[in-house]
Amino acid sequence: MADSSANTDDTGRIIDAHVHMNPFWRLDDDARALLREHGHGFDKKLELARNPEQFVRYLDEQGVEKAAIINYVSPILGYTHDVNDWAADFRNTAPDRILAFGGFDPNETDDAEAELDHALDDLDLDGIKIHPPHQNVQANDYLSDPGYRGSDGLRRLYERCAEADVPVMVHTGTSIFPGARSRLSDPMPLDDVAVDFPDLDIIMAHGGRPMYTDEAWFLLRRHENVYFDISSIPPSNLLDHFPRLEEVVEQVLFGTDWPGPMVPGIKENAESVRSLPLSTEALERILYGTSADLFDIE
């Protein structure tokens, strides 16, 4: 196994809070074809997903100390709750280098409590992701008519994750995959979640890009328990969307969305972030400190 200390200089440490190491072979044909067309070097990425030791070596090459692999349930892609076991197994090969996010879809289980027991107790996942555009849900659907199938499941997700001190990541912003409903990518329903579950850490994946960044900014300013990762926002455009980013660096996580479509390597992303006109302290928080605090990393 590779050396667990990829970076020892505090000013250069990197945690990538949003990496897609997934069981790509489980994707449906259309989604896999899209990744193959736009995700350059797809076969290499597939090889990394089958061989976690090679993934850790990739992290070494990129100067990354730790990475969170983001997996989730997606009926339109072909991922089921079984992806949680895969994510936990992948992490367990190198727990000092890998964090594992699994998924939860209240509409794709007949026993939400058992699914959450398995994810949080049996697998000890580091985070849970929901994806409204892929799951056809809103993050605040627990406020819906009690007869709505998913309402109790979402409420229990938030309650259980708050109790376990496990963050919930919510996709905000567009999705290019066939069948995705981007109208559900507005982060504003998270205002309800942050109010109703003040002890829950909430991560807005992608910061609502490109059309909901103002809403994401409002939520960051209003709620201390709301974070966002900058994944899939080109660093050169980050301050266009969030010109006052330095004011909220305690809530900002570096993430890349690698190896998503058209996403460059992690090191290239990090170097682009470091070139932004931000203070050294702010850059350290974004690239390492906020994630280290959120995930309790020494």
Coordinates of C-alpha atoms in Angstrom, one line a residue, residues 74-255:
S74 CA -29.5 6.8 -9.2
P75 CA -32.3 5.1 -11.0
I76 CA -31.5 6.9 -14.2
L77 CA -27.9 5.6 -14.2
G78 CA -28.4 2.1 -12.9
Y79 CA -26.9 2.6 -9.4
T80 CA -28.9 1.0 -6.5
H81 CA -28.3 0.9 -2.8
D82 CA -25.8 -1.8 -3.4
V83 CA -23.3 0.9 -4.3
N84 CA -22.9 1.6 -0.6
D85 CA -21.3 -1.8 -0.1
W86 CA -18.9 -1.2 -3.0
A87 CA -18.0 2.3 -1.7
A88 CA -17.3 0.9 1.8
D89 CA -15.2 -2.0 0.5
F90 CA -13.2 0.4 -1.7
R91 CA -12.5 2.7 1.2
N92 CA -11.6 -0.1 3.5
T93 CA -8.6 -1.0 1.3
A94 CA -7.0 2.3 2.3
P95 CA -9.0 4.0 5.1
D96 CA -6.2 6.5 5.8
R97 CA -6.5 7.8 2.3
I98 CA -10.1 7.4 1.3
L99 CA -13.4 8.6 2.6
A100 CA -16.6 6.9 1.4
F101 CA -19.9 8.6 0.6
G102 CA -22.8 6.2 -0.1
G103 CA -26.3 7.1 -1.2
F104 CA -29.9 7.0 -0.2
D105 CA -33.0 7.2 -2.3
P106 CA -36.3 7.2 -0.2
N107 CA -38.2 6.1 -3.3
E108 CA -36.0 3.1 -4.0
T109 CA -36.4 1.2 -0.8
D110 CA -39.2 -0.5 1.0
D111 CA -37.5 -0.2 4.4
A112 CA -35.7 3.1 4.8
E113 CA -34.7 2.3 8.4
A114 CA -33.0 -0.9 7.5
E115 CA -31.2 0.8 4.6
L116 CA -29.9 3.6 6.9
D117 CA -28.9 1.0 9.6
H118 CA -26.8 -0.8 7.0
A119 CA -25.2 2.4 5.7
L120 CA -24.5 4.1 9.0
D121 CA -24.0 1.3 11.4
D122 CA -22.8 -1.7 9.4
L123 CA -20.8 0.1 6.8
D124 CA -19.9 3.2 8.8
L125 CA -20.0 5.4 5.7
D126 CA -18.4 8.8 6.0
G127 CA -21.3 10.6 4.3
I128 CA -24.5 10.1 2.5
K129 CA -25.5 11.7 -0.8
I130 CA -28.9 12.4 -2.3
H131 CA -29.2 13.6 -5.9
P132 CA -32.6 15.3 -6.5
P133 CA -32.3 15.6 -10.4
H134 CA -31.5 11.9 -10.6
Q135 CA -33.9 10.7 -8.0
N136 CA -36.9 13.0 -8.8
V137 CA -37.0 14.2 -5.2
Q138 CA -36.7 17.6 -3.4
A139 CA -34.5 17.8 -0.4
N140 CA -37.4 19.1 1.7
D141 CA -40.0 16.5 0.6
Y142 CA -40.3 15.4 4.2
L143 CA -42.6 18.4 4.5
S144 CA -44.9 16.9 1.9
D145 CA -48.2 15.1 2.5
P146 CA -47.4 12.2 4.9
G147 CA -48.8 9.9 2.3
Y148 CA -45.9 10.6 0.0
R149 CA -43.7 7.5 0.0
G150 CA -40.4 9.3 0.4
S151 CA -41.2 11.8 3.1
D152 CA -40.5 9.7 6.2
G153 CA -37.4 8.3 4.6
L154 CA -35.8 11.7 4.0
R155 CA -36.7 12.8 7.6
R156 CA -35.1 9.7 9.0
L157 CA -32.0 10.2 6.8
Y158 CA -31.5 13.7 8.2
E159 CA -32.2 12.6 11.8
R160 CA -30.0 9.6 11.7
C161 CA -27.1 11.5 10.0
A162 CA -27.3 14.3 12.5
E163 CA -27.2 11.8 15.4
A164 CA -24.2 10.0 13.8
D165 CA -22.4 13.3 12.9
V166 CA -22.3 12.2 9.3
P167 CA -22.7 14.9 6.6
V168 CA -25.4 14.7 3.9
M169 CA -24.3 15.8 0.5
V170 CA -27.0 17.1 -1.9
H171 CA -26.4 17.6 -5.6
T172 CA -27.2 21.2 -6.6
G173 CA -26.8 22.4 -10.2
T174 CA -27.4 20.9 -13.6
S175 CA -26.7 17.4 -14.7
I176 CA -26.0 16.4 -18.3
F177 CA -27.0 12.7 -17.9
P178 CA -30.1 11.5 -19.9
G179 CA -33.2 11.6 -17.7
A180 CA -31.9 14.1 -15.2
R181 CA -34.4 16.8 -14.1
S182 CA -32.4 19.9 -13.6
R183 CA -35.3 21.9 -12.3
L184 CA -34.7 19.9 -9.1
S185 CA -31.2 21.2 -8.8
D186 CA -32.2 24.4 -7.0
P187 CA -30.6 24.4 -3.5
M188 CA -33.3 26.5 -1.9
P189 CA -35.2 23.5 -0.5
L190 CA -32.1 23.0 1.7
D191 CA -33.1 26.2 3.6
D192 CA -35.9 24.0 5.2
V193 CA -33.5 21.2 6.0
A194 CA -30.9 23.5 7.6
V195 CA -33.7 25.1 9.7
D196 CA -35.3 21.9 10.8
F197 CA -32.0 19.9 11.4
P198 CA -29.6 22.5 12.8
D199 CA -27.2 19.7 14.0
L200 CA -26.9 18.2 10.5
D201 CA -23.9 19.1 8.3
I202 CA -25.1 19.7 4.8
I203 CA -22.9 19.9 1.7
M204 CA -24.2 21.5 -1.4
A205 CA -22.3 19.7 -4.2
H206 CA -21.2 22.1 -7.0
G207 CA -22.6 25.2 -5.3
G208 CA -25.7 25.3 -7.5
R209 CA -23.7 25.9 -10.7
P210 CA -24.3 27.5 -13.1
M211 CA -27.7 29.1 -12.5
Y212 CA -28.3 28.7 -8.8
T213 CA -25.1 30.1 -7.3
D214 CA -26.9 33.1 -5.9
E215 CA -29.2 30.8 -3.9
A216 CA -26.2 28.8 -2.8
W217 CA -24.5 32.0 -1.6
F218 CA -27.6 33.0 0.4
L219 CA -27.7 29.6 2.1
L220 CA -24.0 29.8 3.0
R221 CA -24.5 33.2 4.6
R222 CA -27.6 32.2 6.5
H223 CA -26.7 28.7 7.8
E224 CA -23.5 27.8 9.6
N225 CA -24.3 24.1 9.1
V226 CA -24.4 24.5 5.3
Y227 CA -21.2 23.9 3.3
F228 CA -20.4 23.7 -0.4
D229 CA -17.8 21.9 -2.5
I230 CA -16.4 23.7 -5.5
S231 CA -16.4 20.6 -7.7
S232 CA -17.1 20.9 -11.4
I233 CA -16.8 24.7 -11.2
P234 CA -13.7 25.7 -13.2
P235 CA -11.5 27.5 -10.7
S236 CA -11.0 30.3 -13.2
N237 CA -14.7 31.0 -12.9
L238 CA -15.1 30.4 -9.1
L239 CA -14.8 34.1 -8.1
D240 CA -17.2 35.1 -10.9
H241 CA -19.9 33.0 -9.2
F242 CA -18.7 33.7 -5.6
P243 CA -16.9 37.1 -5.6
R244 CA -16.9 37.2 -1.8
L245 CA -15.8 33.6 -1.4
E246 CA -13.2 34.6 1.2
E247 CA -15.9 35.5 3.7
V248 CA -17.2 31.9 3.9
V249 CA -14.0 29.8 3.5
E250 CA -14.9 28.0 6.8
Q251 CA -17.7 26.4 4.7
V252 CA -15.9 25.8 1.4
L253 CA -14.5 22.4 0.5
F254 CA -12.1 21.7 -2.4
G255 CA -13.5 19.1 -4.8

